Amino acid sequence: MTQIAPYMPLRLLGGFFSKHLIKLEMNQRMFRLDQDGLNAIHDHLCQISLRSGSAENAIHIMFKYNFIPRHPIIESIEELENNGISTCFIYGDSDWLDFQHNGPKVSQILKDEGRNIHILEDS
């Protein structure tokens, strides 16, 4: 079975057309940014969207084998911070990684623990 990754259509369209589509979408969604900010985000999105997949392919493979983390990072935050590694979590308000599964949402747990967490509205 062929796995279709989110960025695959952009890669198939080629660099020129894909960059144009990304710029159109950005202008509609990020109209409040100045031109320098728009250019920086556009360059970043083009770099991550048009390169061959790595993490997105890996996650398809992991889900194929009933991906369940052995050591969820939420259980290791305190150890990370005790070793001088700061953490910051960013979720969209309807993020597929921040779901309620047999308990409260991960973002709510992190908020209750006083962790550095940001929820992006309308994303």
PDB file of C-alpha atoms in Angstrom:
ATOM      1  CA  MET A   1       0.000   0.000   0.000  1.00  0.00           C
ATOM      2  CA  THR A   2       1.382   3.406  -0.947  1.00  0.00           C
ATOM      3  CA  GLN A   3       1.608   5.808   1.921  1.00  0.00           C
ATOM      4  CA  ILE A   4       0.731   9.386   1.139  1.00  0.00           C
ATOM      5  CA  ALA A   5       2.491  11.912   3.305  1.00  0.00           C
ATOM      6  CA  PRO A   6       1.077  15.430   3.788  1.00  0.00           C
ATOM      7  CA  TYR A   7       3.825  17.097   1.745  1.00  0.00           C
ATOM      8  CA  MET A   8       3.813  14.595  -1.117  1.00  0.00           C
ATOM      9  CA  PRO A   9       1.473  16.617  -3.371  1.00  0.00           C
ATOM     10  CA  LEU A  10       3.763  19.652  -3.071  1.00  0.00           C
ATOM     11  CA  ARG A  11       6.788  17.557  -3.966  1.00  0.00           C
ATOM     12  CA  LEU A  12       5.003  16.103  -6.990  1.00  0.00           C
ATOM     13  CA  LEU A  13       4.066  19.572  -8.270  1.00  0.00           C
ATOM     14  CA  GLY A  14       7.703  20.635  -8.370  1.00  0.00           C
ATOM     15  CA  GLY A  15       9.601  23.498  -6.813  1.00  0.00           C
ATOM     16  CA  PHE A  16       8.269  26.493  -8.716  1.00  0.00           C
ATOM     17  CA  PHE A  17       4.546  25.716  -8.475  1.00  0.00           C
ATOM     18  CA  SER A  18       4.795  24.454  -4.878  1.00  0.00           C
ATOM     19  CA  LYS A  19       6.608  27.589  -3.720  1.00  0.00           C
ATOM     20  CA  HIS A  20       3.875  29.681  -5.353  1.00  0.00           C
ATOM     21  CA  LEU A  21       1.116  27.699  -3.572  1.00  0.00           C
ATOM     22  CA  ILE A  22       2.896  28.018  -0.228  1.00  0.00           C
ATOM     23  CA  LYS A  23       3.240  31.784  -0.718  1.00  0.00           C
ATOM     24  CA  LEU A  24      -0.470  32.137  -1.604  1.00  0.00           C
ATOM     25  CA  GLU A  25      -1.533  30.202   1.485  1.00  0.00           C
ATOM     26  CA  MET A  26       0.819  32.174   3.705  1.00  0.00           C
ATOM     27  CA  ASN A  27      -0.458  35.515   2.408  1.00  0.00           C
ATOM     28  CA  GLN A  28      -4.004  34.472   3.321  1.00  0.00           C
ATOM     29  CA  ARG A  29      -3.162  33.137   6.780  1.00  0.00           C
ATOM     30  CA  MET A  30      -0.268  35.332   7.904  1.00  0.00           C
ATOM     31  CA  PHE A  31      -1.272  38.723   6.545  1.00  0.00           C
ATOM     32  CA  ARG A  32      -0.274  40.496   9.778  1.00  0.00           C
ATOM     33  CA  LEU A  33       3.425  39.675   9.445  1.00  0.00           C
ATOM     34  CA  ASP A  34       5.876  42.077   7.898  1.00  0.00           C
ATOM     35  CA  GLN A  35       7.620  41.147   4.651  1.00  0.00           C
ATOM     36  CA  ASP A  36      10.818  39.964   6.359  1.00  0.00           C
ATOM     37  CA  GLY A  37       8.835  37.638   8.611  1.00  0.00           C
ATOM     38  CA  LEU A  38       6.828  36.300   5.681  1.00  0.00           C
ATOM     39  CA  ASN A  39       9.998  35.644   3.680  1.00  0.00           C
ATOM     40  CA  ALA A  40      11.661  33.837   6.587  1.00  0.00           C
ATOM     41  CA  ILE A  41       8.642  31.583   7.205  1.00  0.00           C
ATOM     42  CA  HIS A  42       8.206  30.987   3.458  1.00  0.00           C
ATOM     43  CA  ASP A  43      11.828  29.868   3.139  1.00  0.00           C
ATOM     44  CA  HIS A  44      11.440  27.572   6.142  1.00  0.00           C
ATOM     45  CA  LEU A  45       8.193  26.027   4.887  1.00  0.00           C
ATOM     46  CA  CYS A  46       9.680  25.446   1.442  1.00  0.00           C
ATOM     47  CA  GLN A  47      12.708  23.744   2.979  1.00  0.00           C
ATOM     48  CA  ILE A  48      10.676  21.366   5.142  1.00  0.00           C
ATOM     49  CA  SER A  49       7.928  20.777   2.571  1.00  0.00           C
ATOM     50  CA  LEU A  50       9.923  20.117  -0.556  1.00  0.00           C
ATOM     51  CA  ARG A  51      12.677  17.895   0.805  1.00  0.00           C
ATOM     52  CA  SER A  52      12.202  14.159   0.812  1.00  0.00           C
ATOM     53  CA  GLY A  53      10.415  13.013   3.935  1.00  0.00           C
ATOM     54  CA  SER A  54      12.122  11.669   6.983  1.00  0.00           C
ATOM     55  CA  ALA A  55      10.085  12.112  10.159  1.00  0.00           C
ATOM     56  CA  GLU A  56       6.795  11.924   8.291  1.00  0.00           C
ATOM     57  CA  ASN A  57       7.821   8.607   6.716  1.00  0.00           C
ATOM     58  CA  ALA A  58       9.074   7.323  10.059  1.00  0.00           C
ATOM     59  CA  ILE A  59       5.778   8.060  11.783  1.00  0.00           C
ATOM     60  CA  HIS A  60       3.860   6.133   9.084  1.00  0.00           C
ATOM     61  CA  ILE A  61       6.108   3.144   9.723  1.00  0.00           C
ATOM     62  CA  MET A  62       5.730   3.411  13.505  1.00  0.00           C
ATOM     63  CA  PHE A  63       1.925   3.584  13.282  1.00  0.00           C
ATOM     64  CA  LYS A  64       1.969   0.542  11.016  1.00  0.00           C
ATOM     65  CA  TYR A  65       3.327  -1.402  13.997  1.00  0.00           C
ATOM     66  CA  ASN A  66       0.872   0.054  16.549  1.00  0.00           C
ATOM     67  CA  PHE A  67       3.144   2.884  17.637  1.00  0.00           C
ATOM     68  CA  ILE A  68       3.033   3.268  21.392  1.00  0.00           C
ATOM     69  CA  PRO A  69       5.964   5.043  23.048  1.00  0.00           C
ATOM     70  CA  ARG A  70       7.759   2.998  25.669  1.00  0.00           C
ATOM     71  CA  HIS A  71       8.889   6.102  27.498  1.00  0.00           C
ATOM     72  CA  PRO A  72       6.590   9.055  26.750  1.00  0.00           C
ATOM     73  CA  ILE A  73       8.453  12.340  27.030  1.00  0.00           C
ATOM     74  CA  ILE A  74       5.857  13.660  29.463  1.00  0.00           C
ATOM     75  CA  GLU A  75       7.262  11.196  32.005  1.00  0.00           C
ATOM     76  CA  SER A  76      10.834  12.449  31.449  1.00  0.00           C
ATOM     77  CA  ILE A  77      10.380  16.227  31.615  1.00  0.00           C
ATOM     78  CA  GLU A  78      11.547  16.581  35.201  1.00  0.00           C
ATOM     79  CA  GLU A  79      14.674  14.514  34.515  1.00  0.00           C
ATOM     80  CA  LEU A  80      15.432  16.598  31.416  1.00  0.00           C
ATOM     81  CA  GLU A  81      15.075  19.845  33.324  1.00  0.00           C
ATOM     82  CA  ASN A  82      17.193  18.526  36.218  1.00  0.00           C
ATOM     83  CA  ASN A  83      19.944  17.916  33.637  1.00  0.00           C
ATOM     84  CA  GLY A  84      19.755  21.523  32.412  1.00  0.00           C
ATOM     85  CA  ILE A  85      17.622  20.831  29.325  1.00  0.00           C
ATOM     86  CA  SER A  86      14.799  23.328  29.044  1.00  0.00           C
ATOM     87  CA  THR A  87      11.537  22.232  27.473  1.00  0.00           C
ATOM     88  CA  CYS A  88       8.819  24.083  25.607  1.00  0.00           C
ATOM     89  CA  PHE A  89       5.688  22.502  24.143  1.00  0.00           C
ATOM     90  CA  ILE A  90       3.654  24.087  21.362  1.00  0.00           C
ATOM     91  CA  TYR A  91       0.303  22.653  20.317  1.00  0.00           C
ATOM     92  CA  GLY A  92      -2.399  23.850  17.974  1.00  0.00           C
ATOM     93  CA  ASP A  93      -5.822  24.224  19.549  1.00  0.00           C
ATOM     94  CA  SER A  94      -6.958  21.194  17.515  1.00  0.00           C
ATOM     95  CA  ASP A  95      -3.619  19.375  17.348  1.00  0.00           C
ATOM     96  CA  TRP A  96      -3.748  15.647  16.584  1.00  0.00           C
ATOM     97  CA  LEU A  97      -0.943  15.034  19.086  1.00  0.00           C
ATOM     98  CA  ASP A  98      -2.840  16.701  21.921  1.00  0.00           C
ATOM     99  CA  PHE A  99      -5.876  14.504  22.296  1.00  0.00           C
ATOM    100  CA  GLN A 100      -7.871  13.192  25.221  1.00  0.00           C
ATOM    101  CA  HIS A 101      -7.246   9.473  25.513  1.00  0.00           C
ATOM    102  CA  ASN A 102      -8.322   7.791  28.758  1.00  0.00           C
ATOM    103  CA  GLY A 103      -7.672  10.958  30.722  1.00  0.00           C
ATOM    104  CA  PRO A 104      -6.991  14.663  30.362  1.00  0.00           C
ATOM    105  CA  LYS A 105      -5.249  16.187  27.345  1.00  0.00           C
ATOM    106  CA  VAL A 106      -1.461  16.281  27.451  1.00  0.00           C
ATOM    107  CA  SER A 107      -1.532  20.081  27.231  1.00  0.00           C
ATOM    108  CA  GLN A 108      -3.757  20.250  30.317  1.00  0.00           C
ATOM    109  CA  ILE A 109      -1.425  17.959  32.279  1.00  0.00           C
ATOM    110  CA  LEU A 110       1.547  20.125  31.291  1.00  0.00           C
ATOM    111  CA  LYS A 111      -0.322  23.320  32.236  1.00  0.00           C
ATOM    112  CA  ASP A 112      -1.295  21.857  35.611  1.00  0.00           C
ATOM    113  CA  GLU A 113       2.358  20.982  36.257  1.00  0.00           C
ATOM    114  CA  GLY A 114       3.383  24.564  35.411  1.00  0.00           C
ATOM    115  CA  ARG A 115       5.398  23.563  32.320  1.00  0.00           C
ATOM    116  CA  ASN A 116       6.341  25.892  29.474  1.00  0.00           C
ATOM    117  CA  ILE A 117       3.444  25.317  27.065  1.00  0.00           C
ATOM    118  CA  HIS A 118       1.811  27.386  24.353  1.00  0.00           C
ATOM    119  CA  ILE A 119      -1.483  26.697  22.580  1.00  0.00           C
ATOM    120  CA  LEU A 120      -1.823  28.336  19.155  1.00  0.00           C
ATOM    121  CA  GLU A 121      -5.394  29.407  18.471  1.00  0.00           C
ATOM    122  CA  ASP A 122      -7.052  28.688  15.112  1.00  0.00           C
ATOM    123  CA  SER A 123      -4.433  26.153  14.061  1.00  0.00           C
TER     124      SER A 123
END
